[in-house]
CSV table of C-alpha atoms and ligand atoms in Angstrom, one decimal:
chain,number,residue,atom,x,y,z
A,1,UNK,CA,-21.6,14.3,2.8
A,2,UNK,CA,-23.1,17.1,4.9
A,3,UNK,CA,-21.6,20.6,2.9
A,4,UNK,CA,-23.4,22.6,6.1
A,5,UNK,CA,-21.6,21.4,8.5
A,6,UNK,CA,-18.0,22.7,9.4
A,7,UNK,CA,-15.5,20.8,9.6
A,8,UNK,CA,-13.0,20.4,12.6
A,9,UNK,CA,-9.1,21.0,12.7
A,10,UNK,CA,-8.1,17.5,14.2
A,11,UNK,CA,-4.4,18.6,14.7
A,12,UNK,CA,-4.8,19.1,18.5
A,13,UNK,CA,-6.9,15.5,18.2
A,14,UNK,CA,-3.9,13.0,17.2
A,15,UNK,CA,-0.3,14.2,19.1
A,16,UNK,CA,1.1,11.3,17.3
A,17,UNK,CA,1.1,13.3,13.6
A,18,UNK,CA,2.9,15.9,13.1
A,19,UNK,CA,0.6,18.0,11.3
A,20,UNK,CA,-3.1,17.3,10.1
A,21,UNK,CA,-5.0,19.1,7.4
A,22,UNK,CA,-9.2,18.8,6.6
A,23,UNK,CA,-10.1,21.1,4.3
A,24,UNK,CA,-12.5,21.4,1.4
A,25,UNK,CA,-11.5,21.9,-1.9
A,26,UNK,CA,-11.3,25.6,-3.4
A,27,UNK,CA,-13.1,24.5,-6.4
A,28,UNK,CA,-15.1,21.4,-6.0
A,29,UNK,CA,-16.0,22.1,-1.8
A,30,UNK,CA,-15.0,18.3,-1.6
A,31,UNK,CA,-13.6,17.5,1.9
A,32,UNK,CA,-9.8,16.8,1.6
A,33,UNK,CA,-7.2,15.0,4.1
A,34,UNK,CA,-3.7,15.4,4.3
A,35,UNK,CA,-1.9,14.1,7.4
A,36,UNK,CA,1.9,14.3,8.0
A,37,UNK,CA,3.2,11.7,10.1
A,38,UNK,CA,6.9,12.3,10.6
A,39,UNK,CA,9.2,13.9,9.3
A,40,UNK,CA,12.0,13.1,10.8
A,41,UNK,CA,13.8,11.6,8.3
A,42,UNK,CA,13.1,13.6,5.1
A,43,UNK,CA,9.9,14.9,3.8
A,44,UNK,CA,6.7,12.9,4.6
A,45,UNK,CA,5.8,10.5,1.2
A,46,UNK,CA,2.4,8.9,0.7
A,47,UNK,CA,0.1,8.1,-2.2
A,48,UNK,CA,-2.8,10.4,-2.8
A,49,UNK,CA,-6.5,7.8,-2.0
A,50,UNK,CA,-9.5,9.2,-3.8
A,51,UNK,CA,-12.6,7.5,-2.7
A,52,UNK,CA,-16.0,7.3,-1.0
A,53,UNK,CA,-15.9,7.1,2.6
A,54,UNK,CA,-19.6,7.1,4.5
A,55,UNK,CA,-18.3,9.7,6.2
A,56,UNK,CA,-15.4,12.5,6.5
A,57,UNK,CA,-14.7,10.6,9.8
A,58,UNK,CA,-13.7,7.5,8.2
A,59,UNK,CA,-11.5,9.3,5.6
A,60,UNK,CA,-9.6,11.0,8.2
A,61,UNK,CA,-9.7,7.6,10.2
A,62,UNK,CA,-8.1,6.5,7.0
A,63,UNK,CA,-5.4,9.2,6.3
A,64,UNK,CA,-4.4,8.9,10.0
A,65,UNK,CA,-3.9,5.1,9.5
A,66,UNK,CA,-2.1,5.4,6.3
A,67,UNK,CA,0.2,8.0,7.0
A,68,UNK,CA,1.5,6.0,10.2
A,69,UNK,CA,2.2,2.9,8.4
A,70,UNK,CA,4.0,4.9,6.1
A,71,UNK,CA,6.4,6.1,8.6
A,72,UNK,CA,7.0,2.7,9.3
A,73,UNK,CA,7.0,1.5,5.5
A,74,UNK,CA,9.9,4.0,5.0
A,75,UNK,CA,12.0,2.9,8.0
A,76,UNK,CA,11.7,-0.7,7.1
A,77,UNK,CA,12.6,0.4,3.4
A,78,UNK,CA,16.0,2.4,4.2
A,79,UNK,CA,14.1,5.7,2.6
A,80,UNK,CA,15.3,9.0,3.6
A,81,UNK,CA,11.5,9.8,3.8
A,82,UNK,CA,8.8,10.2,6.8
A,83,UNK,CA,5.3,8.8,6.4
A,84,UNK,CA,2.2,10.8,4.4
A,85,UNK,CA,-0.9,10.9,3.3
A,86,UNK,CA,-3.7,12.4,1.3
A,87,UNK,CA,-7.3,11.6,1.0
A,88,UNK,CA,-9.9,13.0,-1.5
A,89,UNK,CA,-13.1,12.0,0.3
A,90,UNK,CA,-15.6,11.9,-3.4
A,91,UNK,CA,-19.6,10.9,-3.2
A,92,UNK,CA,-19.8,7.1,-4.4
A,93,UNK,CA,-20.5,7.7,-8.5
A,94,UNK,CA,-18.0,8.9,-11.0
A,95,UNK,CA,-16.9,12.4,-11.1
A,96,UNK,CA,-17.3,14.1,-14.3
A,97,UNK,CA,-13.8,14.5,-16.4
A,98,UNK,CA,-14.1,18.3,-15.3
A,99,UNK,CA,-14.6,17.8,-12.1
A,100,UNK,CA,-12.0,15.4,-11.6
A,101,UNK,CA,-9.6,17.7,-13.1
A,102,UNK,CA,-10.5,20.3,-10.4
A,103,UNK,CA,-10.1,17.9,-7.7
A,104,UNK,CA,-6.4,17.2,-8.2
A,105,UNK,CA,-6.1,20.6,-8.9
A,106,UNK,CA,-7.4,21.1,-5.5
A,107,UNK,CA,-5.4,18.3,-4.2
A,108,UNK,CA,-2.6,19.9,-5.6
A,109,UNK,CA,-3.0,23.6,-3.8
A,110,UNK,CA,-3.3,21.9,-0.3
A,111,UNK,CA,0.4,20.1,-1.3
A,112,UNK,CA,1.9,23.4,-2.3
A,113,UNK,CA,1.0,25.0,0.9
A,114,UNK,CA,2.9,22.5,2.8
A,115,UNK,CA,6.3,23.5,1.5
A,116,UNK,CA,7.7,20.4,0.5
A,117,UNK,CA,7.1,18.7,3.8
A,118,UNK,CA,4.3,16.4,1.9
A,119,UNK,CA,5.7,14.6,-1.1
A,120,UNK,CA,2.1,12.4,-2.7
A,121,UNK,CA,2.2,9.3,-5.5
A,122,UNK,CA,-0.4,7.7,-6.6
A,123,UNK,CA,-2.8,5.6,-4.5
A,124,UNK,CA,-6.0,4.1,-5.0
A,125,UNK,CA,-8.6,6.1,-7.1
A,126,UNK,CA,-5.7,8.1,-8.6
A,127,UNK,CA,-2.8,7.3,-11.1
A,128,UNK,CA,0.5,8.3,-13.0
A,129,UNK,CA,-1.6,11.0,-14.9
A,130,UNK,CA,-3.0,13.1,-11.8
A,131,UNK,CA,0.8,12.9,-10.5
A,132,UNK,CA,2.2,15.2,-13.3
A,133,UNK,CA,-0.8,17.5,-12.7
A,134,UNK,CA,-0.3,17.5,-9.6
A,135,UNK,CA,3.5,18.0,-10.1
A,136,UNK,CA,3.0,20.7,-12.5
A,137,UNK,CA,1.2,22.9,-9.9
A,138,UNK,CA,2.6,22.0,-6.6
A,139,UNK,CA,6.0,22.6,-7.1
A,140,UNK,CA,7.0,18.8,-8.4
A,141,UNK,CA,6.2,17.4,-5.1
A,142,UNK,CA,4.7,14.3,-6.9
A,143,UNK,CA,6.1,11.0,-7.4
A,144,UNK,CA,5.1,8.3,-10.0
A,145,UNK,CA,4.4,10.6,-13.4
A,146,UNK,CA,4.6,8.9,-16.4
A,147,UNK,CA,8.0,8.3,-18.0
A,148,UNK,CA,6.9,10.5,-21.0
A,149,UNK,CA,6.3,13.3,-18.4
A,150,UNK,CA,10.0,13.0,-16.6
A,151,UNK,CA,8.8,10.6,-13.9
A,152,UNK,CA,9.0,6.5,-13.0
A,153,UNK,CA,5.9,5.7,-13.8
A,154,UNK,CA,3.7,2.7,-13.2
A,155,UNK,CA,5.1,1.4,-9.1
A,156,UNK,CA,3.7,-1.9,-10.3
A,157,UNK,CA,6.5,-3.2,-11.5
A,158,UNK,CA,8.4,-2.3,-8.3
A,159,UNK,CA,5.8,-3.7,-6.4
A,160,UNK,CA,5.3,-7.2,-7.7
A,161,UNK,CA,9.4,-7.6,-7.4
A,162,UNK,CA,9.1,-6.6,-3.8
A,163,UNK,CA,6.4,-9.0,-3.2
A,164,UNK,CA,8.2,-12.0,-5.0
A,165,UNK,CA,11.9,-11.0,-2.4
A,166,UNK,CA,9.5,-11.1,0.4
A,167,UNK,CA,7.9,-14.4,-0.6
A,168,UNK,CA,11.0,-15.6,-1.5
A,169,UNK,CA,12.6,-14.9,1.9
A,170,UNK,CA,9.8,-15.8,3.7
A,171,UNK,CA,10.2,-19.0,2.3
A,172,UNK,CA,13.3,-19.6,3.0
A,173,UNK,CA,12.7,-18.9,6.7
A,174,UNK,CA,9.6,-20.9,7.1
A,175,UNK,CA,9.8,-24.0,5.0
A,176,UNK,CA,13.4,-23.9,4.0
A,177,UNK,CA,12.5,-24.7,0.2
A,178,UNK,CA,12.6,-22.4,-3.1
A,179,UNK,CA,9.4,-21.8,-5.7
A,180,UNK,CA,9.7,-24.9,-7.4
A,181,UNK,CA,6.6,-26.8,-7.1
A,182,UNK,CA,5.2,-24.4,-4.7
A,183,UNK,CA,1.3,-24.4,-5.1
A,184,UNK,CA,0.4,-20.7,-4.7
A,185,UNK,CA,-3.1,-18.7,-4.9
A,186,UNK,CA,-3.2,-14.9,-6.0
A,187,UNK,CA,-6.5,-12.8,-4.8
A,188,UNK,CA,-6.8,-10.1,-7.4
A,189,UNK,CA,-5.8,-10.1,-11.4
A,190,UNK,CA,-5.0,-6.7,-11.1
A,191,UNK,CA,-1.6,-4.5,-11.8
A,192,UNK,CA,0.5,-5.8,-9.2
A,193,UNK,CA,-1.1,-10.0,-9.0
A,194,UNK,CA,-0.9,-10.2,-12.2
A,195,UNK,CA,3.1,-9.4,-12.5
A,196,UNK,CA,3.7,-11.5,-9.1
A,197,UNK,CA,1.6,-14.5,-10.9
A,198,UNK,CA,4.1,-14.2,-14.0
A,199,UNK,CA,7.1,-14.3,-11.8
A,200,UNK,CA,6.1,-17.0,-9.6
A,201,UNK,CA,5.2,-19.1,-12.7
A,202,UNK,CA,8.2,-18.5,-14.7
A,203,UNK,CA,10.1,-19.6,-11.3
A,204,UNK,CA,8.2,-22.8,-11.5
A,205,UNK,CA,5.4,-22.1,-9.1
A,206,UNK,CA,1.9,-23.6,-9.6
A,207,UNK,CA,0.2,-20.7,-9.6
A,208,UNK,CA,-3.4,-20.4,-9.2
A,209,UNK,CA,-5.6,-17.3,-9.4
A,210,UNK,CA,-9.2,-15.5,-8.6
A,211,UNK,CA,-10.6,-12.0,-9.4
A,212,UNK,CA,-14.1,-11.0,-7.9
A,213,UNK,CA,-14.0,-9.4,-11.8
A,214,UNK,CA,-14.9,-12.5,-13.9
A,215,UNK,CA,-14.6,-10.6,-17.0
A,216,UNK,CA,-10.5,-11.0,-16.3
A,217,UNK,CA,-10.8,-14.9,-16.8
A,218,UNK,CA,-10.1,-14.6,-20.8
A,219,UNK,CA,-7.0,-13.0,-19.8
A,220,UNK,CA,-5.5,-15.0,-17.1
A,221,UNK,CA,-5.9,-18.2,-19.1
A,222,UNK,CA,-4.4,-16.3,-22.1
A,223,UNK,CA,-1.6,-15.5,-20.3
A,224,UNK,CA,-1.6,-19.5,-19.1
A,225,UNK,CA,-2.7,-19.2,-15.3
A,226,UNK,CA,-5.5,-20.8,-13.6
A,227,UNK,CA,-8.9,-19.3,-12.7
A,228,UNK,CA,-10.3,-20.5,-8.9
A,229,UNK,CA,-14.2,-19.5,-9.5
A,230,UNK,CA,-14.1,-20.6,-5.6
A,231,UNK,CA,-12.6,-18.3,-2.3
A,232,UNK,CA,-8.5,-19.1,-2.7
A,233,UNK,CA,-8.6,-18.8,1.1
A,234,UNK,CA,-10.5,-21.9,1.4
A,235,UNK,CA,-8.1,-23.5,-1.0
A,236,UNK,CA,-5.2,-26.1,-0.6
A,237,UNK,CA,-2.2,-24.0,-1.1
A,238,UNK,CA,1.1,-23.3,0.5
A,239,UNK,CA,1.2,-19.6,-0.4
A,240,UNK,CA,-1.9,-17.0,-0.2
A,241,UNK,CA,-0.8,-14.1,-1.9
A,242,UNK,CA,-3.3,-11.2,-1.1
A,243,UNK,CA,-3.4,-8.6,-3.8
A,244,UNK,CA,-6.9,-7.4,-4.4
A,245,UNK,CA,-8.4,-4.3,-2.0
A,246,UNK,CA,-10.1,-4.8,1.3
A,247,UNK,CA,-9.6,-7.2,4.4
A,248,UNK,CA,-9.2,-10.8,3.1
A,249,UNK,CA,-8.3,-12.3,6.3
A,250,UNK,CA,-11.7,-12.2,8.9
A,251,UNK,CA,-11.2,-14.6,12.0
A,252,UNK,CA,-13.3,-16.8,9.9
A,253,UNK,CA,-11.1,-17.2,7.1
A,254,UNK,CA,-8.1,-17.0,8.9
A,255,UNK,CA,-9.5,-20.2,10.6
A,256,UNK,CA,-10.3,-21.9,7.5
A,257,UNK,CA,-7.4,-20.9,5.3
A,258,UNK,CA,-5.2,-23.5,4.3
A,259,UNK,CA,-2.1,-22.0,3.2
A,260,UNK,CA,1.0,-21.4,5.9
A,261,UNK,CA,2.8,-18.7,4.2
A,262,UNK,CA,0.3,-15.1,3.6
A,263,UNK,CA,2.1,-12.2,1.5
A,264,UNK,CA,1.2,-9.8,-1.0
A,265,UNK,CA,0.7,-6.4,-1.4
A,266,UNK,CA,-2.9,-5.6,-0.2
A,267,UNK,CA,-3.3,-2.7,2.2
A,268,UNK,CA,-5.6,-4.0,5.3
A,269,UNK,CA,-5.1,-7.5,4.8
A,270,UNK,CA,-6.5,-8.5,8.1
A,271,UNK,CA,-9.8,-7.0,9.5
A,272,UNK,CA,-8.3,-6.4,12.5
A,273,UNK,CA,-5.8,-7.2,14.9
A,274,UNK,CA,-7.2,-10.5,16.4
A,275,UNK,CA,-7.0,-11.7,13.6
A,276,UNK,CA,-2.8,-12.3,13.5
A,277,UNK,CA,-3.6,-14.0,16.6
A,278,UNK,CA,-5.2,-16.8,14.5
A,279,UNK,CA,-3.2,-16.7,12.5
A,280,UNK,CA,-0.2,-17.3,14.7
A,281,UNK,CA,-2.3,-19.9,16.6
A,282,UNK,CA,-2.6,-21.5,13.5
A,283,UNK,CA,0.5,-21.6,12.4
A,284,UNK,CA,0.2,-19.3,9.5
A,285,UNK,CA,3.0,-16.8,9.1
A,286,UNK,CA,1.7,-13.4,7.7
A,287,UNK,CA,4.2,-11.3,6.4
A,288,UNK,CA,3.1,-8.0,7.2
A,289,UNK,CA,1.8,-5.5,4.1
A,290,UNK,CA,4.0,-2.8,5.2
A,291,UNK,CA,7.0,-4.4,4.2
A,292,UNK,CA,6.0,-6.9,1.3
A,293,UNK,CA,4.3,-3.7,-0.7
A,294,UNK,CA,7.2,-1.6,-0.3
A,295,UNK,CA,8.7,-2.1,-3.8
A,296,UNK,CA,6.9,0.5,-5.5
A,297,UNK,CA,7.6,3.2,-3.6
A,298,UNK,CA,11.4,1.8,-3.3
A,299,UNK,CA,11.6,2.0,-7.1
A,300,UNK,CA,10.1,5.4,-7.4
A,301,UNK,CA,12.1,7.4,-4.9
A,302,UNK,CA,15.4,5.6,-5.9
A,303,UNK,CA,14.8,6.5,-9.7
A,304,UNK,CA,13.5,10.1,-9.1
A,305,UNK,CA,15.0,11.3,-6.2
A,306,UNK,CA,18.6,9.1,-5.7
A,307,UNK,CA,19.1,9.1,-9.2
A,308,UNK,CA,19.9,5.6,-9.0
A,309,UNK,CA,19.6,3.0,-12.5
A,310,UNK,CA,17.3,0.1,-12.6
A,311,UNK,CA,20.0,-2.5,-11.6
A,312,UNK,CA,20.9,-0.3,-8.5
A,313,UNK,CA,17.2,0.4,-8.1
A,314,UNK,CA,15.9,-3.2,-8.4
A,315,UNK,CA,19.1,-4.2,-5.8
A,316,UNK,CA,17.0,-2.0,-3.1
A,317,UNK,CA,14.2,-3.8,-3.9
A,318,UNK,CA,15.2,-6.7,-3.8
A,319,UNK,CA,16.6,-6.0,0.1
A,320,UNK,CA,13.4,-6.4,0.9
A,321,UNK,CA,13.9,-9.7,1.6
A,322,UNK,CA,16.3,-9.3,3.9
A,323,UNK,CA,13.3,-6.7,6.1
A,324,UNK,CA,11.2,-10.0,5.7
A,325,UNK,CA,14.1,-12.3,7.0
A,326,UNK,CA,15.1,-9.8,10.1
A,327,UNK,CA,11.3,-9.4,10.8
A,328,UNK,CA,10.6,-13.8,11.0
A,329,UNK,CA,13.8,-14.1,13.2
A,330,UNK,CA,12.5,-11.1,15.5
A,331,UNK,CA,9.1,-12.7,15.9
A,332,UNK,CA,10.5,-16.5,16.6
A,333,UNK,CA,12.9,-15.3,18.7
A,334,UNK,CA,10.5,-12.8,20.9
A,335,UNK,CA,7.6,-14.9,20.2
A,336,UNK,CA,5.7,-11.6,19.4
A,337,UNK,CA,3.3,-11.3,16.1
A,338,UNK,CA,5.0,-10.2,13.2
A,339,UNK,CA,3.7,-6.6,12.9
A,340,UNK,CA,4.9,-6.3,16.7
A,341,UNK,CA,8.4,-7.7,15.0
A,342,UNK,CA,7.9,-5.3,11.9
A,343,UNK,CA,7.2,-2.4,14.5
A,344,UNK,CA,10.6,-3.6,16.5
A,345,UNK,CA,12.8,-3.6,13.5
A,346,UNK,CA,11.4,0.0,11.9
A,347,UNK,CA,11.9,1.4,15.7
A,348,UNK,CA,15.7,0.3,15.1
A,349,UNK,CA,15.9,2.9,12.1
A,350,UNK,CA,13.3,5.2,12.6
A,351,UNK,CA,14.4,8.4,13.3
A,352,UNK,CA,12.9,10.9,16.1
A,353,UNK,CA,10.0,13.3,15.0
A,354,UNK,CA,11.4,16.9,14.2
A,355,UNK,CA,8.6,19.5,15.1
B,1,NAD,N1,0.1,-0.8,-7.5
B,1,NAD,C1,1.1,-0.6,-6.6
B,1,NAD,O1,2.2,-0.2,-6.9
B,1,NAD,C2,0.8,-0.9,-5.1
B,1,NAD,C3,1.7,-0.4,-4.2
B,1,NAD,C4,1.4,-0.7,-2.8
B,1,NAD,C5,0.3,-1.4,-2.5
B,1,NAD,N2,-0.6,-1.8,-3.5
B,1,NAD,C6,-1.8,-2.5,-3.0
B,1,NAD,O2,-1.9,-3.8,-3.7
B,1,NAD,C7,-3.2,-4.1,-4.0
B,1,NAD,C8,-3.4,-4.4,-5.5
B,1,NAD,O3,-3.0,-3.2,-6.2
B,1,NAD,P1,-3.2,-3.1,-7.8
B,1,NAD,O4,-2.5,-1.8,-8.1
B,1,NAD,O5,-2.9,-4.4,-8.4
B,1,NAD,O6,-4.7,-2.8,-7.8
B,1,NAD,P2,-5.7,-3.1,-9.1
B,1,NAD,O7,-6.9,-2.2,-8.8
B,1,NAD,O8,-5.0,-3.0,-10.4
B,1,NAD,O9,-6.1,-4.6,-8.9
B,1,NAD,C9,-6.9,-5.1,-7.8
B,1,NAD,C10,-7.7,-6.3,-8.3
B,1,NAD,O10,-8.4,-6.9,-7.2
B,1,NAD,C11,-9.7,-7.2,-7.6
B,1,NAD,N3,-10.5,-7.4,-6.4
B,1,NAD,C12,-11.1,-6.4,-5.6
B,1,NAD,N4,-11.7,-7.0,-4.6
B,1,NAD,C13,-11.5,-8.3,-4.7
B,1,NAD,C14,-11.9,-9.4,-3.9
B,1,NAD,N5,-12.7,-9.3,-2.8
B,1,NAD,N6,-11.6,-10.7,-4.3
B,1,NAD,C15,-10.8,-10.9,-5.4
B,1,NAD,N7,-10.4,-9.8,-6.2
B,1,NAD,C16,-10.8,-8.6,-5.9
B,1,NAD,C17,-10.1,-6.1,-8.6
B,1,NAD,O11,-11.2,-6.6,-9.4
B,1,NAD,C18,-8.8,-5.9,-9.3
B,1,NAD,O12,-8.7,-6.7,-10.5
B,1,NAD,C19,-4.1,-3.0,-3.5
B,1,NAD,O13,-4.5,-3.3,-2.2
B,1,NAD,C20,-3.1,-1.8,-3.5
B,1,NAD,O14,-3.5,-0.8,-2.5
B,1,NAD,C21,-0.4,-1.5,-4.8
């Protein structure tokens, strides 16, 4: 990252967002995104990425791109919230401890000056324990803290039940049948795959799974699922559940993939947006990311900021499946893709932007 060269204030670049920040941070100097969407319906929410980007183009490509889906995660999800984002754009090596505490101390200063219209949670490259930092100095405008520290802790949980409603429901619509004897394929042993992979199983799924970390093996088979050494994609399956990083669905492998029912959690699960065409060529429904990830942020605001118990908390979840059942009807009947349907459907709750 070039250090000599200023950088722009995009604001006037991207109408769409209500307010964009670039800055650099007081006490590392590394660049720093944080792009409000909307806030029409509450306070902006979205997680907080730290990670390399090639350039500090890309990561405010990336916070643009985030914060709007979040918009649109938040309608879909019922939350009294408008869509957010902040990126920490870091050099590709680890930071030292020190400097990582400065960094979400730095993240944390750009959040206080926004006066509550930017609420952050965790995202990738940060986690539970940067959220009560970050809470601590920015006026508690942090989701996600551990439960030690006063917050709702992990959103995997609240994830992985949001992604078994949608697959549930999706289903449902598409094949009419229940989990039982379903042959499904998890990409990524991670927080959230491995939970879904439990569910499904217990529900009487055949549940296979892969992790580009082979080092997980030991503890998949411990916990009794199967290891695919080979791409999933390329596998016979009814179910692809995408839950790993990155675009898994290329025109290639949308071509070649063998299951007719995609959804998981993944952010950018398709490499771009000819590849739902396949898709839909093919057959294939894809239930978009926006809605099937939404559990964890569902469980987080409900416990922290509605007050609501688990029961009441895990009921909102679990509406999810109803999202996934509105957006499949809207897409057959329209005959559009199913983010144009997911698009339609948040449009019917979105509220206007307030400047
Ligand atoms: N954790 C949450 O609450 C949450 C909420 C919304 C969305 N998501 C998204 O869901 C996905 C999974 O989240 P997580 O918290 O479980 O992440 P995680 O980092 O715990 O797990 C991801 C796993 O995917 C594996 N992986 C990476 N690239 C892969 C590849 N090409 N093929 C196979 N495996 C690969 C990693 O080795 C890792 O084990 C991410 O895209 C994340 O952004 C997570």
């Amino acid at each position: 990252m070039d250090r000599t060269r200023p950088l722009i204030d995009p604001e006037l670049l991207d109408p769409e967002h209500e307010e964009v920040r670039l800055t650099r941070g007081t006490r590392t100097g590394l660049p720093l995104a944080i792009a409000i969407h909307s806030t029409g319906p509450g306070p902006a929410i979205g997680g907080c990425r730290i990670r390399a980007y090639p350039s500090w183009q890309e990561g405010l490509a990336d916070v643009l791109r985030l914060s709007r889906a979040m918009t649109q995660k938040c309608a879909l999800a019922g939350l009294p919230h408008g869509g957010g984002k902040a990126v920490a754009m870091v050099p590709d090596r680890a930071l030292a401890p020190s400097t990582r505490r400065a960094l979400i101390l730095d993240i944390a200063d750009c959040i206080a000056q926004l006066d509550g219209r930017y609420l952050t949670g965790p995202d990738l490259g940060s986690g539970p324990d940067d959220m009560a930092l970050i809470h601590d100095h920015a006026h508690g405008w942090a989701f996600c803290r551990p439960e030690s520290h006063g917050g709702s802790g992990d959103s995997s949980p609240g994830t992985a039940r949001g992604v078994v409603a949608a697959l549930t429901a999706a289903l449902a619509h598409t094949h009419g049948r229940g989990l039982a004897g379903l042959r499904v394929g998890v990409v990524g042993f991670g927080r959230v795959g491995r939970l879904v992979a439990s569910t499904l199983a217990a529900a009487g799924a055949r549940v296979i799974v892969s992790d580009v970390d082979d080092g997980l093996r030991p503890e998949a088979e411990r916990r009794g699922r199967a290891w695919a050494s080979t791409e999933l994609v390329h596998e016979e399956l009814d179910v692809l559940v995408p839950a790993a990083t990155g675009g898994l669905l290329t025109a290639a492998t949308a071509r070649s993939c063998r299951a007719t029912l995609v959804v998981g959690p993944a952010n950018n699960q398709l490499a771009d947006e000819g590849v739902e065409v396949v898709l839909r060529e093919r057959g294939i429904v894809w239930v978009p990311d926006v809605i099937a990830s939404a559990g964890g942020i569902i469980h987080a605001v409900c416990r922290e900021e509605l007050d609501l118990d688990e029961a009441a908390t895990n009921a909102r979840i679990d509406a999810i499946g109803d999202q996934v059942s509105r957006i499949l009807e809207v897409a057959r009947d329209q005959g559009t893709t199913t983010s144009q349907a997911a698009r339609a459907v948040a449009a019917e709750t979105e509220q206007p932007v307030s400047r």
